[in-house]
Each structure stands twice: as C-alpha cells, then as structure tokens.
CSV table of C-alpha atoms and ligand atoms in Angstrom, one decimal:
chain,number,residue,atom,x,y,z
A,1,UNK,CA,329.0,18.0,-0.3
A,2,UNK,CA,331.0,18.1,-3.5
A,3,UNK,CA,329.6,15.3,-5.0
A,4,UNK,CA,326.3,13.2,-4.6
A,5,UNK,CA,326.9,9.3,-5.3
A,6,UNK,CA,324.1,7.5,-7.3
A,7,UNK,CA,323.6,4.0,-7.9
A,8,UNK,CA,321.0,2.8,-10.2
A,9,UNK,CA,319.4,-0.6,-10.8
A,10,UNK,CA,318.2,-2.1,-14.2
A,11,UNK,CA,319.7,-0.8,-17.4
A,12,UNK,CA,316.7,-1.8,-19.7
A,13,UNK,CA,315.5,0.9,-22.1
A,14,UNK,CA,314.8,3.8,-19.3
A,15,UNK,CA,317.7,3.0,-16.9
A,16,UNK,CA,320.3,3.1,-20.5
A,17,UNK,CA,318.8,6.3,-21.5
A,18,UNK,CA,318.7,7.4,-17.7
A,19,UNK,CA,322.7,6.7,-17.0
A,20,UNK,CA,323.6,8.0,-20.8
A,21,UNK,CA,321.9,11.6,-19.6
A,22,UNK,CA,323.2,11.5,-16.3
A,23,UNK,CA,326.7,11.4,-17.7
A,24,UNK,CA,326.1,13.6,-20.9
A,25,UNK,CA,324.8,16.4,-18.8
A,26,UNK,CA,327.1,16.0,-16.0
A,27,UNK,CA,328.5,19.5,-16.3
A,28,UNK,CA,325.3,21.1,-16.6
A,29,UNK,CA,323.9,19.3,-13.8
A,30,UNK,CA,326.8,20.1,-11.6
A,31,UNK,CA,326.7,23.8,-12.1
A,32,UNK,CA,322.9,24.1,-11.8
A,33,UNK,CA,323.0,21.9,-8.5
A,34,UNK,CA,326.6,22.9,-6.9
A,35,UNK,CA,327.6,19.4,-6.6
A,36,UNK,CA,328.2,16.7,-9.1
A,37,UNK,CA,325.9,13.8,-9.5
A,38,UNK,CA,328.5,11.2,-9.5
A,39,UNK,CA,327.5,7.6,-10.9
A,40,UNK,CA,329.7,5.1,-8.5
A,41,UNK,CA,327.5,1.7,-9.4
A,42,UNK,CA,324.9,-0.2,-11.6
A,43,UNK,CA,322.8,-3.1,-11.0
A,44,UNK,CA,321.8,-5.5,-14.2
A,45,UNK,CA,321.7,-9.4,-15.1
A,46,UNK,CA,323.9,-8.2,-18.4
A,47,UNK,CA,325.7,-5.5,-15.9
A,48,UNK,CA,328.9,-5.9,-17.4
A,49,UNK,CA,328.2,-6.1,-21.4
A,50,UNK,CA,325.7,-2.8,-20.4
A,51,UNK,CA,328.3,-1.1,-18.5
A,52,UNK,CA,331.0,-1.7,-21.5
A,53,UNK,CA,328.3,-0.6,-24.8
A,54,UNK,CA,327.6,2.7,-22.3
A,55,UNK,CA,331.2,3.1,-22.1
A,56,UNK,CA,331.1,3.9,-18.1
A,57,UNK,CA,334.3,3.8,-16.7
A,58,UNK,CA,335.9,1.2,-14.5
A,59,UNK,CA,335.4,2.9,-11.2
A,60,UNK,CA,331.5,2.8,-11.5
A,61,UNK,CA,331.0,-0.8,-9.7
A,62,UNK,CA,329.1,-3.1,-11.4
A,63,UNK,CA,326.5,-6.1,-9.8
A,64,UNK,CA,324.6,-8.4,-11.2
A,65,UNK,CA,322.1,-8.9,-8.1
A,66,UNK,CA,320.7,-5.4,-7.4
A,67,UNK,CA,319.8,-6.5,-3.7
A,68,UNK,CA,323.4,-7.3,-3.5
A,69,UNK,CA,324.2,-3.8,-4.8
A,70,UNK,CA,322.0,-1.6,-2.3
A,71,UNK,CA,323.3,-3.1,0.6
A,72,UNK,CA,326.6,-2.6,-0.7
A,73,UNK,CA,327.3,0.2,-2.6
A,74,UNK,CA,328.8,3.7,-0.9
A,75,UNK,CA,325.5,5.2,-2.8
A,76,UNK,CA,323.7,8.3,-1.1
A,77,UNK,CA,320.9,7.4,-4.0
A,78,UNK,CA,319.9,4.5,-5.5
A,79,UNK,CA,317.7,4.7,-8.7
A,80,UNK,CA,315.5,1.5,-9.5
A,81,UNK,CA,314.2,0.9,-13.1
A,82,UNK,CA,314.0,-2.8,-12.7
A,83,UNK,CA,310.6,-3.7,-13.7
A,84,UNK,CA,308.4,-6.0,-11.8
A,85,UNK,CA,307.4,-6.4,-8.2
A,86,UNK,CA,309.2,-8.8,-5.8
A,87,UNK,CA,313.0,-8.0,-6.2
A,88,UNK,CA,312.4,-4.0,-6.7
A,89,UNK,CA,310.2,-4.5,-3.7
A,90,UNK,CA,313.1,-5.6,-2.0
A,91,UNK,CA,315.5,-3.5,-3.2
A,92,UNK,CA,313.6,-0.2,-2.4
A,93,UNK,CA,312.4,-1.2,1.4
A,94,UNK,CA,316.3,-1.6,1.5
A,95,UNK,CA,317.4,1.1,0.3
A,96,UNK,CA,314.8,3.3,2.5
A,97,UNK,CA,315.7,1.2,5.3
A,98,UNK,CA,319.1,2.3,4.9
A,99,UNK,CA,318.3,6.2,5.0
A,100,UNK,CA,318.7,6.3,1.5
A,101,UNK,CA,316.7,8.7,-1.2
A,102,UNK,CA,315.0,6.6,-3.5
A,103,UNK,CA,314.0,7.2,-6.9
A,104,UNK,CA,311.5,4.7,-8.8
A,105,UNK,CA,309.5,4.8,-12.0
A,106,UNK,CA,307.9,1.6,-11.3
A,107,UNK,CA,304.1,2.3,-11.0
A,108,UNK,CA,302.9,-1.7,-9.9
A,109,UNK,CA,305.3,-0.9,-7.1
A,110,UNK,CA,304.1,1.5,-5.9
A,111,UNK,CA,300.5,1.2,-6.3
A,112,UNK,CA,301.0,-2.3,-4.7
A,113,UNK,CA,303.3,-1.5,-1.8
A,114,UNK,CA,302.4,1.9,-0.9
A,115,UNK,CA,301.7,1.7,2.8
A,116,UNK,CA,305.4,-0.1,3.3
A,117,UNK,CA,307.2,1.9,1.0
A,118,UNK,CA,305.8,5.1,2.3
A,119,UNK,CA,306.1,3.5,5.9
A,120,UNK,CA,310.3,2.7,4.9
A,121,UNK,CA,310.5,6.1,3.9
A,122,UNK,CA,309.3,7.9,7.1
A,123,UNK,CA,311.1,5.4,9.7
A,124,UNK,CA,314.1,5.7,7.2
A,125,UNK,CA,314.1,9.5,7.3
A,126,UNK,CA,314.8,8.7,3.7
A,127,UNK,CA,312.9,10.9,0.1
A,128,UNK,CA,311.5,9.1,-2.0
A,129,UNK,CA,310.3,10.5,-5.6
A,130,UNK,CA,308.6,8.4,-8.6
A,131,UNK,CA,308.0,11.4,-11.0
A,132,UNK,CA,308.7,8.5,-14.0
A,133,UNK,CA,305.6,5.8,-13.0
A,134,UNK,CA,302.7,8.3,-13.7
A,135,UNK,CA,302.7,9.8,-17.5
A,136,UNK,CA,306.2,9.5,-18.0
A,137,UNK,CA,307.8,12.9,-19.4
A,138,UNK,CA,304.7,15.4,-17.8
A,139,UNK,CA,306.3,16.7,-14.1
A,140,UNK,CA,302.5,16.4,-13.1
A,141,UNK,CA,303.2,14.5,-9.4
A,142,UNK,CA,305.6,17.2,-8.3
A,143,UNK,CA,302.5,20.1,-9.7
A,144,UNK,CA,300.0,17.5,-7.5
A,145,UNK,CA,302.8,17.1,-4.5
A,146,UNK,CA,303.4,20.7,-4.3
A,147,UNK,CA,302.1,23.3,-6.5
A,148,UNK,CA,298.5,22.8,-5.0
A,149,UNK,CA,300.0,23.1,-1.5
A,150,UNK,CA,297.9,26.0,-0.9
A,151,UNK,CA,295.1,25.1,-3.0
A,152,UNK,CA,292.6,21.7,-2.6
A,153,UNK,CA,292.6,18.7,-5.6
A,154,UNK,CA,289.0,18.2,-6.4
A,155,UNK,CA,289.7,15.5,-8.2
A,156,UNK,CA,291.2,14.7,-12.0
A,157,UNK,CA,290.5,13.0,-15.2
A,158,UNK,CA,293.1,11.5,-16.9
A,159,UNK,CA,294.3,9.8,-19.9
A,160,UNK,CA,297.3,7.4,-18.6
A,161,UNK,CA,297.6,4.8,-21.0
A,162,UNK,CA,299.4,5.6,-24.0
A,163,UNK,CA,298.6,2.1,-25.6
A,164,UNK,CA,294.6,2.4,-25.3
A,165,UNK,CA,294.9,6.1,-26.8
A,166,UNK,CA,296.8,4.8,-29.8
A,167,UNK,CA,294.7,2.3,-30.5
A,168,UNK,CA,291.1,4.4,-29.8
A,169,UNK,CA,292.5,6.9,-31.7
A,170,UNK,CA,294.3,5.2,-34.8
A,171,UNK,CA,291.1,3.7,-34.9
A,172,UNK,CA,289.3,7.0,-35.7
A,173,UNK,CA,291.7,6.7,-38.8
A,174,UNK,CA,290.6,3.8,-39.5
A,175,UNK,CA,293.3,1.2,-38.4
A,176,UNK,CA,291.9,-1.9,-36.6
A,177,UNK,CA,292.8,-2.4,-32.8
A,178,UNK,CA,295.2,-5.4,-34.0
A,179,UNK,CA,297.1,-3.1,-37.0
A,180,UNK,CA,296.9,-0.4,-34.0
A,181,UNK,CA,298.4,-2.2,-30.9
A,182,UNK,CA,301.2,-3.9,-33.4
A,183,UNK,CA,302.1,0.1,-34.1
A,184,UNK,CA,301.9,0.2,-30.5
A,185,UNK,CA,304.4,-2.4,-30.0
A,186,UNK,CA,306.8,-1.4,-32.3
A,187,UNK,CA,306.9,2.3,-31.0
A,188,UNK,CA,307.7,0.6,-27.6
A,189,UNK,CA,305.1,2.0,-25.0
A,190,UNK,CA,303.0,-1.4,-25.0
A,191,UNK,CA,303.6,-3.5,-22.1
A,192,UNK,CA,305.2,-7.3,-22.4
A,193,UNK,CA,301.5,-8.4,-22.0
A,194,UNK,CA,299.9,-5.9,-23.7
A,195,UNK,CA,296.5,-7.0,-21.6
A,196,UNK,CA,297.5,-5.2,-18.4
A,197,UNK,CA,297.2,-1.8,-20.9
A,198,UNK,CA,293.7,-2.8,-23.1
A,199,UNK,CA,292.1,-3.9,-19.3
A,200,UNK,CA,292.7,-0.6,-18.1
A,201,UNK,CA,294.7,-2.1,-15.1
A,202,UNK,CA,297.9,-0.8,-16.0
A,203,UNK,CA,296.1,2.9,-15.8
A,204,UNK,CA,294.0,1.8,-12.4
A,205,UNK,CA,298.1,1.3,-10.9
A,206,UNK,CA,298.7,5.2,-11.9
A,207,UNK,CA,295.7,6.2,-10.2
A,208,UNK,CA,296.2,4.6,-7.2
A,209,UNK,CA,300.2,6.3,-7.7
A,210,UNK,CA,298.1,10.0,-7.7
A,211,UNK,CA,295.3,9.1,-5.3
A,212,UNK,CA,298.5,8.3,-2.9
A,213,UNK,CA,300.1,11.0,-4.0
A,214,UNK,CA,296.9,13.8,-3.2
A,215,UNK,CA,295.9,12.1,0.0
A,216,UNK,CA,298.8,10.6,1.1
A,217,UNK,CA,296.9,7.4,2.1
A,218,UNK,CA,296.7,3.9,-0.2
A,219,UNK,CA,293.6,3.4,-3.3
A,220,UNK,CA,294.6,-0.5,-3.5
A,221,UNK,CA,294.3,-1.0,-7.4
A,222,UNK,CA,291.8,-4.0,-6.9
A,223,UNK,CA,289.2,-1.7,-5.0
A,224,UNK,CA,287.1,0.2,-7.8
A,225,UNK,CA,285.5,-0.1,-11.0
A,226,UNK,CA,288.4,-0.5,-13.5
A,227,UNK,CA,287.5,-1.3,-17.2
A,228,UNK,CA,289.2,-1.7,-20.4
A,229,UNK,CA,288.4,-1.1,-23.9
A,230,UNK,CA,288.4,-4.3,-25.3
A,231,UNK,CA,285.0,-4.2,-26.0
A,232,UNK,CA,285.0,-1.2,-28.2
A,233,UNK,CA,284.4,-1.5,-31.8
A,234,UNK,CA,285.2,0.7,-35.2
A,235,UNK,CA,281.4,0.8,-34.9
A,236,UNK,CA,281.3,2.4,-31.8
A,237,UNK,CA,284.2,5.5,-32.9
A,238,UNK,CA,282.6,6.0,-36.0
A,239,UNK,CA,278.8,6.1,-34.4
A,240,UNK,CA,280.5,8.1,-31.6
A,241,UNK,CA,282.2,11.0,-33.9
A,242,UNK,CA,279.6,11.5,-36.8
A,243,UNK,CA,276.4,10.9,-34.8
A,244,UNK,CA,277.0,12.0,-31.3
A,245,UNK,CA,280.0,14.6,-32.2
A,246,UNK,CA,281.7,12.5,-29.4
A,247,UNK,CA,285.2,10.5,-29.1
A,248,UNK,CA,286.1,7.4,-26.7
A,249,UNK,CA,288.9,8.0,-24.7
A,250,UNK,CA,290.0,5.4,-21.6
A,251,UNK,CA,289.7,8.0,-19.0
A,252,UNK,CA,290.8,7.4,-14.9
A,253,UNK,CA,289.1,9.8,-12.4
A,254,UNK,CA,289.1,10.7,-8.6
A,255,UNK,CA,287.0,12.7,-6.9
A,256,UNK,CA,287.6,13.8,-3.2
A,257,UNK,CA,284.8,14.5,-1.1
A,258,UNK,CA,284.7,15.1,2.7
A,259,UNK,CA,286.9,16.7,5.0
A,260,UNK,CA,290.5,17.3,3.3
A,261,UNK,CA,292.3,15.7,6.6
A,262,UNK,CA,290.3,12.3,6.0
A,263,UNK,CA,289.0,12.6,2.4
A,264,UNK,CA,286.5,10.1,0.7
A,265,UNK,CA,287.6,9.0,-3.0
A,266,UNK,CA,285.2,8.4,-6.1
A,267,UNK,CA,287.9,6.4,-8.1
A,268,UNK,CA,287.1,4.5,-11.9
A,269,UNK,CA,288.8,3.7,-14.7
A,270,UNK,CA,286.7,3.8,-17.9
A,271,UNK,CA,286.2,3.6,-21.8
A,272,UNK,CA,284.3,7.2,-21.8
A,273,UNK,CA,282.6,9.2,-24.4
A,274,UNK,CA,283.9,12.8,-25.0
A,275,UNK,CA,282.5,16.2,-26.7
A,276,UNK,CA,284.8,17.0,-29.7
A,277,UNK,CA,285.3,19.8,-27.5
A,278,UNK,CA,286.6,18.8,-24.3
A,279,UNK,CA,290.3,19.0,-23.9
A,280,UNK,CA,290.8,15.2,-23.3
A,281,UNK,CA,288.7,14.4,-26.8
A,282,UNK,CA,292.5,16.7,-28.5
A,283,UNK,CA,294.5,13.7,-27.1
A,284,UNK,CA,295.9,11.2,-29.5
A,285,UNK,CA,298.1,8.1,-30.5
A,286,UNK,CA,300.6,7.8,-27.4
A,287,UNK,CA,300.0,11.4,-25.7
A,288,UNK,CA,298.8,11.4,-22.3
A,289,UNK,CA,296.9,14.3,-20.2
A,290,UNK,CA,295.9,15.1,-16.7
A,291,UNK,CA,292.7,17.3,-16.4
A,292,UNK,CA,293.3,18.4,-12.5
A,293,UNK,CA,289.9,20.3,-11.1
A,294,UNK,CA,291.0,22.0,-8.1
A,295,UNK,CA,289.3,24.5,-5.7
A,296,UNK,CA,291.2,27.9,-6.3
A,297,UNK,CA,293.3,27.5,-9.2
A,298,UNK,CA,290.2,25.8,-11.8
A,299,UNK,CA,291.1,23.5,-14.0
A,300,UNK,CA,294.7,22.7,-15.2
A,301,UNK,CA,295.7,20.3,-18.2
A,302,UNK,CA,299.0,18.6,-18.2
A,303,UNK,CA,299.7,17.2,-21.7
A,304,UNK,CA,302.6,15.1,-23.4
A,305,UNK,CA,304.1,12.1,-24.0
A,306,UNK,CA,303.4,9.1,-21.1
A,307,UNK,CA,306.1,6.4,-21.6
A,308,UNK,CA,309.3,5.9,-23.8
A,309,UNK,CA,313.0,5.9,-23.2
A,310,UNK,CA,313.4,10.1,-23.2
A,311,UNK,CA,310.3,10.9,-21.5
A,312,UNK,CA,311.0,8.3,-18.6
A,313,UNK,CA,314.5,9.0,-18.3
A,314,UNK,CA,313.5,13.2,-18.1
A,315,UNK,CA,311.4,12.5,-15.3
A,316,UNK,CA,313.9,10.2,-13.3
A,317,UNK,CA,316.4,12.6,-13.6
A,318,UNK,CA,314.4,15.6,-12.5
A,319,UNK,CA,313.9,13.2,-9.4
A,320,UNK,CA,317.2,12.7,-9.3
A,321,UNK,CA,318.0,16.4,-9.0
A,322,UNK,CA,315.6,17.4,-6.6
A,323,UNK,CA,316.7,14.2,-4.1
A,324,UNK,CA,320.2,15.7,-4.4
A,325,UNK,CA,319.4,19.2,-3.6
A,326,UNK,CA,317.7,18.0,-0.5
A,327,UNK,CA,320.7,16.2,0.5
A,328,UNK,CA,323.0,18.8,-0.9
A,329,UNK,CA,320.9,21.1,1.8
A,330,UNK,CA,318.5,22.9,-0.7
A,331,UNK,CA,321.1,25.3,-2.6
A,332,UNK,CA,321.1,25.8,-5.5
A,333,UNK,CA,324.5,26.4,-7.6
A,334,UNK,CA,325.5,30.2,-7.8
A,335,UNK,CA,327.7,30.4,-11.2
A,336,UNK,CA,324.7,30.4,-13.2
A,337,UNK,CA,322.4,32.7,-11.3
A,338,UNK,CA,325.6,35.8,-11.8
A,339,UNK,CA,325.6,34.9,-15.4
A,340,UNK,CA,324.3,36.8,-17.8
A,341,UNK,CA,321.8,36.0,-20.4
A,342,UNK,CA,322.7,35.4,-24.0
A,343,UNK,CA,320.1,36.9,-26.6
A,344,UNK,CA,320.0,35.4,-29.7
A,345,UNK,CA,318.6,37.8,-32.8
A,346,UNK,CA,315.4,37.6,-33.0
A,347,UNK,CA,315.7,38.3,-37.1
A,348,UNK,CA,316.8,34.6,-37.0
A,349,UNK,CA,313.3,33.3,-35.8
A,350,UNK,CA,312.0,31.1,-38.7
A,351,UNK,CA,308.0,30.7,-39.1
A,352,UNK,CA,305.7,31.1,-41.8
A,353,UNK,CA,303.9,34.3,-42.1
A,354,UNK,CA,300.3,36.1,-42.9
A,355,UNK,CA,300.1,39.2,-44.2
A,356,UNK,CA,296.8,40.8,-45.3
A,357,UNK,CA,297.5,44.3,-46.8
A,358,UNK,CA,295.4,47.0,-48.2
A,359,UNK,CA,296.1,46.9,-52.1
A,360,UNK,CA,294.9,50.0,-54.6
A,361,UNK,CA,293.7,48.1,-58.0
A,362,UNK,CA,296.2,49.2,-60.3
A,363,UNK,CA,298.2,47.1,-63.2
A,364,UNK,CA,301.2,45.8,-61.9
A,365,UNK,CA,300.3,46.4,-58.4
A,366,UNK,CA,300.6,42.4,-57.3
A,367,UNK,CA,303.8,42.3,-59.1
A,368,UNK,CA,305.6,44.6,-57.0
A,369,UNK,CA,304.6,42.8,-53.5
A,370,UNK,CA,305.5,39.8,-54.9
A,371,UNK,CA,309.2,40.9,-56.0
A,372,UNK,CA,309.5,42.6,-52.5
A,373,UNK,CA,308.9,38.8,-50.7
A,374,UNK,CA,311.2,37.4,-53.9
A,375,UNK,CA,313.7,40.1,-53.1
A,376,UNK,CA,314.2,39.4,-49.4
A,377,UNK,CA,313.9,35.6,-50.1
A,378,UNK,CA,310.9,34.8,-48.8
A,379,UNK,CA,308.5,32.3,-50.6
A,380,UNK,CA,304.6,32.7,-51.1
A,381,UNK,CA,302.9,29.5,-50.3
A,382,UNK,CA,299.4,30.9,-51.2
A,383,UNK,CA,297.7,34.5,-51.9
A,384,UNK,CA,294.0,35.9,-51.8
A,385,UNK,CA,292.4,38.3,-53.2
A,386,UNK,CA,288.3,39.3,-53.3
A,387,UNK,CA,287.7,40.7,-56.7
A,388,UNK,CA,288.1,44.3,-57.0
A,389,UNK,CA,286.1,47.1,-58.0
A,390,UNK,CA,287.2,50.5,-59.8
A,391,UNK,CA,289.9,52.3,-57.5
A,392,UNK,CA,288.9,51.4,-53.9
A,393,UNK,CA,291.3,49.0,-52.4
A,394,UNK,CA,291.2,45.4,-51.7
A,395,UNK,CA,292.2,43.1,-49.2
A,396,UNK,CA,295.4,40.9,-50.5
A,397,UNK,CA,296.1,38.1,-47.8
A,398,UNK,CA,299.7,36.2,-48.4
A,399,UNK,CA,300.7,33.1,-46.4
A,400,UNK,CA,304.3,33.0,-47.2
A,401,UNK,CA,306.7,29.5,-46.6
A,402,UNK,CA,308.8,29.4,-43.5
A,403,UNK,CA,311.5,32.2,-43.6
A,404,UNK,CA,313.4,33.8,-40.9
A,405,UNK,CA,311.8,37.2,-38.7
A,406,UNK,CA,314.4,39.6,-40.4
A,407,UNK,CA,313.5,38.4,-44.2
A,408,UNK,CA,310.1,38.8,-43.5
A,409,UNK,CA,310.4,42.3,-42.3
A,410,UNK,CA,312.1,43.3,-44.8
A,411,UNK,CA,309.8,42.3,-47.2
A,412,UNK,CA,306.8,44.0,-45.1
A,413,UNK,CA,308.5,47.5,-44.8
A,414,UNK,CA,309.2,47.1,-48.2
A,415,UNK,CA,305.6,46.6,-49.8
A,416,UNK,CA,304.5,49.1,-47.6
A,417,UNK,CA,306.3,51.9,-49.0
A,418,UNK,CA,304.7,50.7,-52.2
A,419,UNK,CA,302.6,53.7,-53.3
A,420,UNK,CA,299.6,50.9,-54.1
A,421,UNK,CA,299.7,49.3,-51.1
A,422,UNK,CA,297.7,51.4,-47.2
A,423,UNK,CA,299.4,51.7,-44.4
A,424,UNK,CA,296.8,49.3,-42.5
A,425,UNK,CA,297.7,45.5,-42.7
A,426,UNK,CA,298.0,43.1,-40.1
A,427,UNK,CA,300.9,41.1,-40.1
A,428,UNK,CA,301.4,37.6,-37.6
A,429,UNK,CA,303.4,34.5,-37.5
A,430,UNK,CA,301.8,31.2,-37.8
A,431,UNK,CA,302.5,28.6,-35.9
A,432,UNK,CA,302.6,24.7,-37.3
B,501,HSE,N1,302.1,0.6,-21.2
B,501,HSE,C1,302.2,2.0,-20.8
B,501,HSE,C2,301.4,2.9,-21.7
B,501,HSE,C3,303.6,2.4,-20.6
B,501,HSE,O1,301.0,2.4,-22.8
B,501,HSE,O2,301.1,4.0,-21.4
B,501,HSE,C4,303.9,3.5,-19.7
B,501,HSE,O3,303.5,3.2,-18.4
C-alpha cells in the first residue's frame, strides 16, 4: 500500500496539534514507515474555519457530524479526539464495526465502554490503540501491552493526574489549592470541571484504561475505593514533610493476585503519604509516573508529562504509526535502515564542568589555571580550595559555566602541563 488514509475527529487542542504533526512530519513518517500517512478527512462543529487556520488543503474532506464522517469517509483509520462519551461512543463502535483501526485518547471512553469497544474490535477484526488516554506523552500502555509479554504485572502505583500533583505539590511551596488549580487552569491540563480531577475520578477512569489493558478484562470505574484530595490541607504537607519526612501524592494502584489466566484485582485510588525517598515522592507540578512491579523485570518507573497538546498528540501519533504498519503488513521502510549515521563532533557538546586538580602552593600558581580556562573561553562559575600548607599540594575544585567539550579540553590539557599543577585530577560534566 503506498499510502495509508486517516481520518480524524475533533480538532480541539490535541486533534490541532495531532493533524499539524501528522502533516509537518509527513516526509519523515513516510520514509520510516514505507508508506505515507495521508490525511483525506476531518470531523469538527467549526470543521471548516479549523480546516482553513490549519491550512489543510482542499482534498482533505471536511464534516461537521463525525458519525456522518466515519460512515463515510474512504478512511483505513479514523482518529477520535472528540471529548465526551455518547457521540465518540458512537463513532468508535462504527468505525470498528467497519473493520477499521481506531485510535482514541479518550480515557471515560474507554474505561466506560470497554467490554463493547473491545467486543467491536474483535468481531471487527479491526486494532485499536489509546496510547494518548493514560499519562499522555509516557508510551507506558504499549511497555504494559507488550514489553512484559514474557514477564507477569504485579501490579503498579501510579500518579495519573497531573492537576492533583500540581496542586499537592505547589502546595509544598506554599501556594493554596485555589492559587494552585487556577495555575492549573491556565497551563491547560485541568479538566472543564475541574472536580472529576480533585475527586480522583478522572485518575480511577486511567486505571480502569491499565487494569483492561494488563488483564484484558473490564475494572468498571464505579467498583473500588476512589478518593480525592479535597480534604487535604497546607497543614497536612507541611506536618507530612518536616515531621514525618513524608509527601502526599494522589496515588492509583492494582495489584493482581491469582492465577494470571483469571486474575483477582486490588484496585484504589488515594491521597497517600510517601518517604522523601520513594521515586513517586520526586514527582511534581503536572508530571506524571507509573511505578510498574513486575515478576522478572523488578520495578520500572515511567516518568513525564501526562496531558497537554504535545504530549497527547506524541502519543496519538505513535498509535497512529503502529496501526499503519499493521495494515501496511509490519515493514518497516528500508531507505533509512541503508543510511548511514551522521556524527556530529563531540567538541561541540555544551555542559558545565568540574574539575578538581592537584595544585603545588606556589605564588602565581592559581593565576595560570585560571588564564588557561580564560584562554580557551571557558568561564569559572565557582572555585575551592582547602588551605594549604608549606609545599604539599592541594586540592583546587573549579565548576566552570556551560562551555562546549572541545574548550573545555583544551583548557584541561592545558593546566595540566602546568609545572604546579599533578597529573591526577578528575574531570566530569555536570548535568543541570
Ligand atoms: N485533567 C487531566 C490531568 C488531563 O490533570 O492530568 C489529562 O488526562
């Protein structure tokens, strides 16, 4: 197939950024996969005014009624980013019903309608892939779907609410959970009623997304403990962090137990107190992470950013790539695997750098190891030295600014041809 057709519902923020990446990295895509993702329709109540400020062309069709358009359209994938239940209900059991791959980010979809959807799919013969409604931007379903194939999910613990996290941890700052959820608002990861993210029901629908997605069978959202963190106070983060060394993170767990083929699920979604320590305690403002325990492989952390236009849109198109290879018959393009790989020089890397030498107490001794750094233009942000004593050396440590690989080396060879300065030092890049 030379081309794969796509069709994609809703052009709110994600399915904009969504059709503006599928047609910026068109000729990337269409290398890497052997066939081009071609974008033939859209779906939107403002379909035409969207269509023209994207500047699509007029041979991608445009519909107003996205049932109307996946009945329709000559599509071999349709892409729905429509937001809400009913109508992308609809749209998807259509669009499976019609054989077609279907790619979703819409989590109360599918936490809601999983035995029908997943039903569709199977009597459709048709994929369907929702890397996008779980964590947005981390490809942690696809790791859960198939990089444990081999291995058996314990269970997980998982921060899946970007909102709560803000506001739990801007509230370690100091900022109320009003100043914190307005932040939250603005940045654009709140939901339209923000109370589906503070009563922890908007991260209950996620879980139920991975419980379906470990097991393959349905954790309806309404059948375990799910709680929020409107009830947490400043009082309780500051009593948590200087008394108990703790912080409060909303976490949502599963634990299997039982035979794999017909596993029992432990599921809960709860304000939770931390170590310092722990790995989800390290999460903040809008990140999210996935602490998946599994039999073979110990424990994994997925980590970044959960919602958001570019995250979203990353993950729908990944989904959107894999579908097509499968329909494309699994191969891959071949121009890039023949190519060969461009190195750029490493003397270009730019990071800052410590350098602790061995320095002979001499007058003069630090002026020379600072004109070496000055001479290959590399800045000192700070330098240390214990005081010294008669004509043993001393440690010096410099942290210099950020300055490109080759600079830097220049400056080490140099100041350790110095006759004041050993031959042992230890010299390493610092990271930000
Ligand atoms: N309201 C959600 C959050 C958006 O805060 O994480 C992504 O599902």
């Amino acid at each position: 197939m030379n081309a794969i057709n796509i069709a994609v519902a809703g052009l709110g923020t994600v399915g904009r950024e969504t059709v503006r990446l599928l047609r910026a990295r068109r000729a990337e895509l269409k290398e890497r996969l052997g066939a081009e993702l071609r974008l033939v329709a859209v779906a939107d109540r403002a379909a035409e005014r969207e269509a023209r400020a994207l500047g699509l062309p007029a041979s991608v069709v445009r519909y107003r009624d996205p049932l109307d358009m996946v009945r329709r359209a000559e599509a071999d994938l349709f892409v729905e980013l429509l937001g809400g239940l009913e109508t992308p209900k609809r749209f998807a059991l259509a669009a499976l019903g019609r054989g077609k791959a279907l790619v979703t980010a819409n989590k109360r979809l599918l936490a809601h309608a999983w035995p029908a959807l997943t039903h569709a799919a199977r009597a459709g013969g048709a994929r369907l892939a929702f890397e996008g409604s779980v964590a947005g931007g981390i490809p942690v379903l696809r790791a859960l779907e198939l990089s444990f194939s081999g291995d058996r999910v314990l269970g997980l613990d998982g921060i899946l609410n970007g909102t709560t996290n803000y506001i739990l941890s801007r509230g370690e700052e100091g900022a109320t959970p009003e100043q914190a959820l307005a932040e939250a608002q603005t940045l654009g990861f709140a939901e339209k009623d923000p109370r589906l993210d503070l009563s922890g029901r908007d991260s209950a629908q996620k879980l139920s997304v991975l419980a379906g997605l470990v097991t393959g069978g349905w954790l309806r959202p309404g059948a375990f403990p799910v709680a929020g963190i409107e009830s947490v106070t400043a009082r309780d983060l500051s009593f948590a962090r200087e008394r108990l060394g703790m912080a409060v993170r909303l976490v949502a767990s599963l634990r299997f137990s039982g035979k794999p083929a017909a596993p029992a699920v432990a599921a809960a979604v709860a304000p939770t107190l931390l170590p310092l320590g722990h790995p989800l305690a390290a999460v903040r403002r809008q990140y999210n992470a996935l602490l998946v325990h599994t039999a073979s492989a110990g424990d994994l952390m997925f980590y970044g950013q959960g919602a958001g236009a570019g995250p979203t849109a990353s993950a729908v198109l990944a989904d959107v790539f894999v579908l097509a290879r499968d329909i494309q018959g699994g191969l891959p393009g071949a121009a890039a695997a023949s190519r060969r790989l461009r190195l750029t020089s490493p003397d270009h890397a730019v990071s800052s750098y410590y350098l602790r030498i061995e320095v002979l107490d001499r007058p003069g001794a630090l002026a020379r190891i600072a004109d070496a750094l000055a001479n290959a233009g590399v800045s000192i942000s700070a330098i240390h030295q214990d005081p010294a004593s008669g004509r043993r050396s001393v440690p010096v440590m410099i942290i210099t600014h950020p300055a490109e690989r080759g600079r830097f080396e220049r400056a080490r060879k140099r100041i350790l041809s110095l006759s004041s300065v050993k031959p042992a030092h230890c010299a390493m890049r610092m990271m930000a």
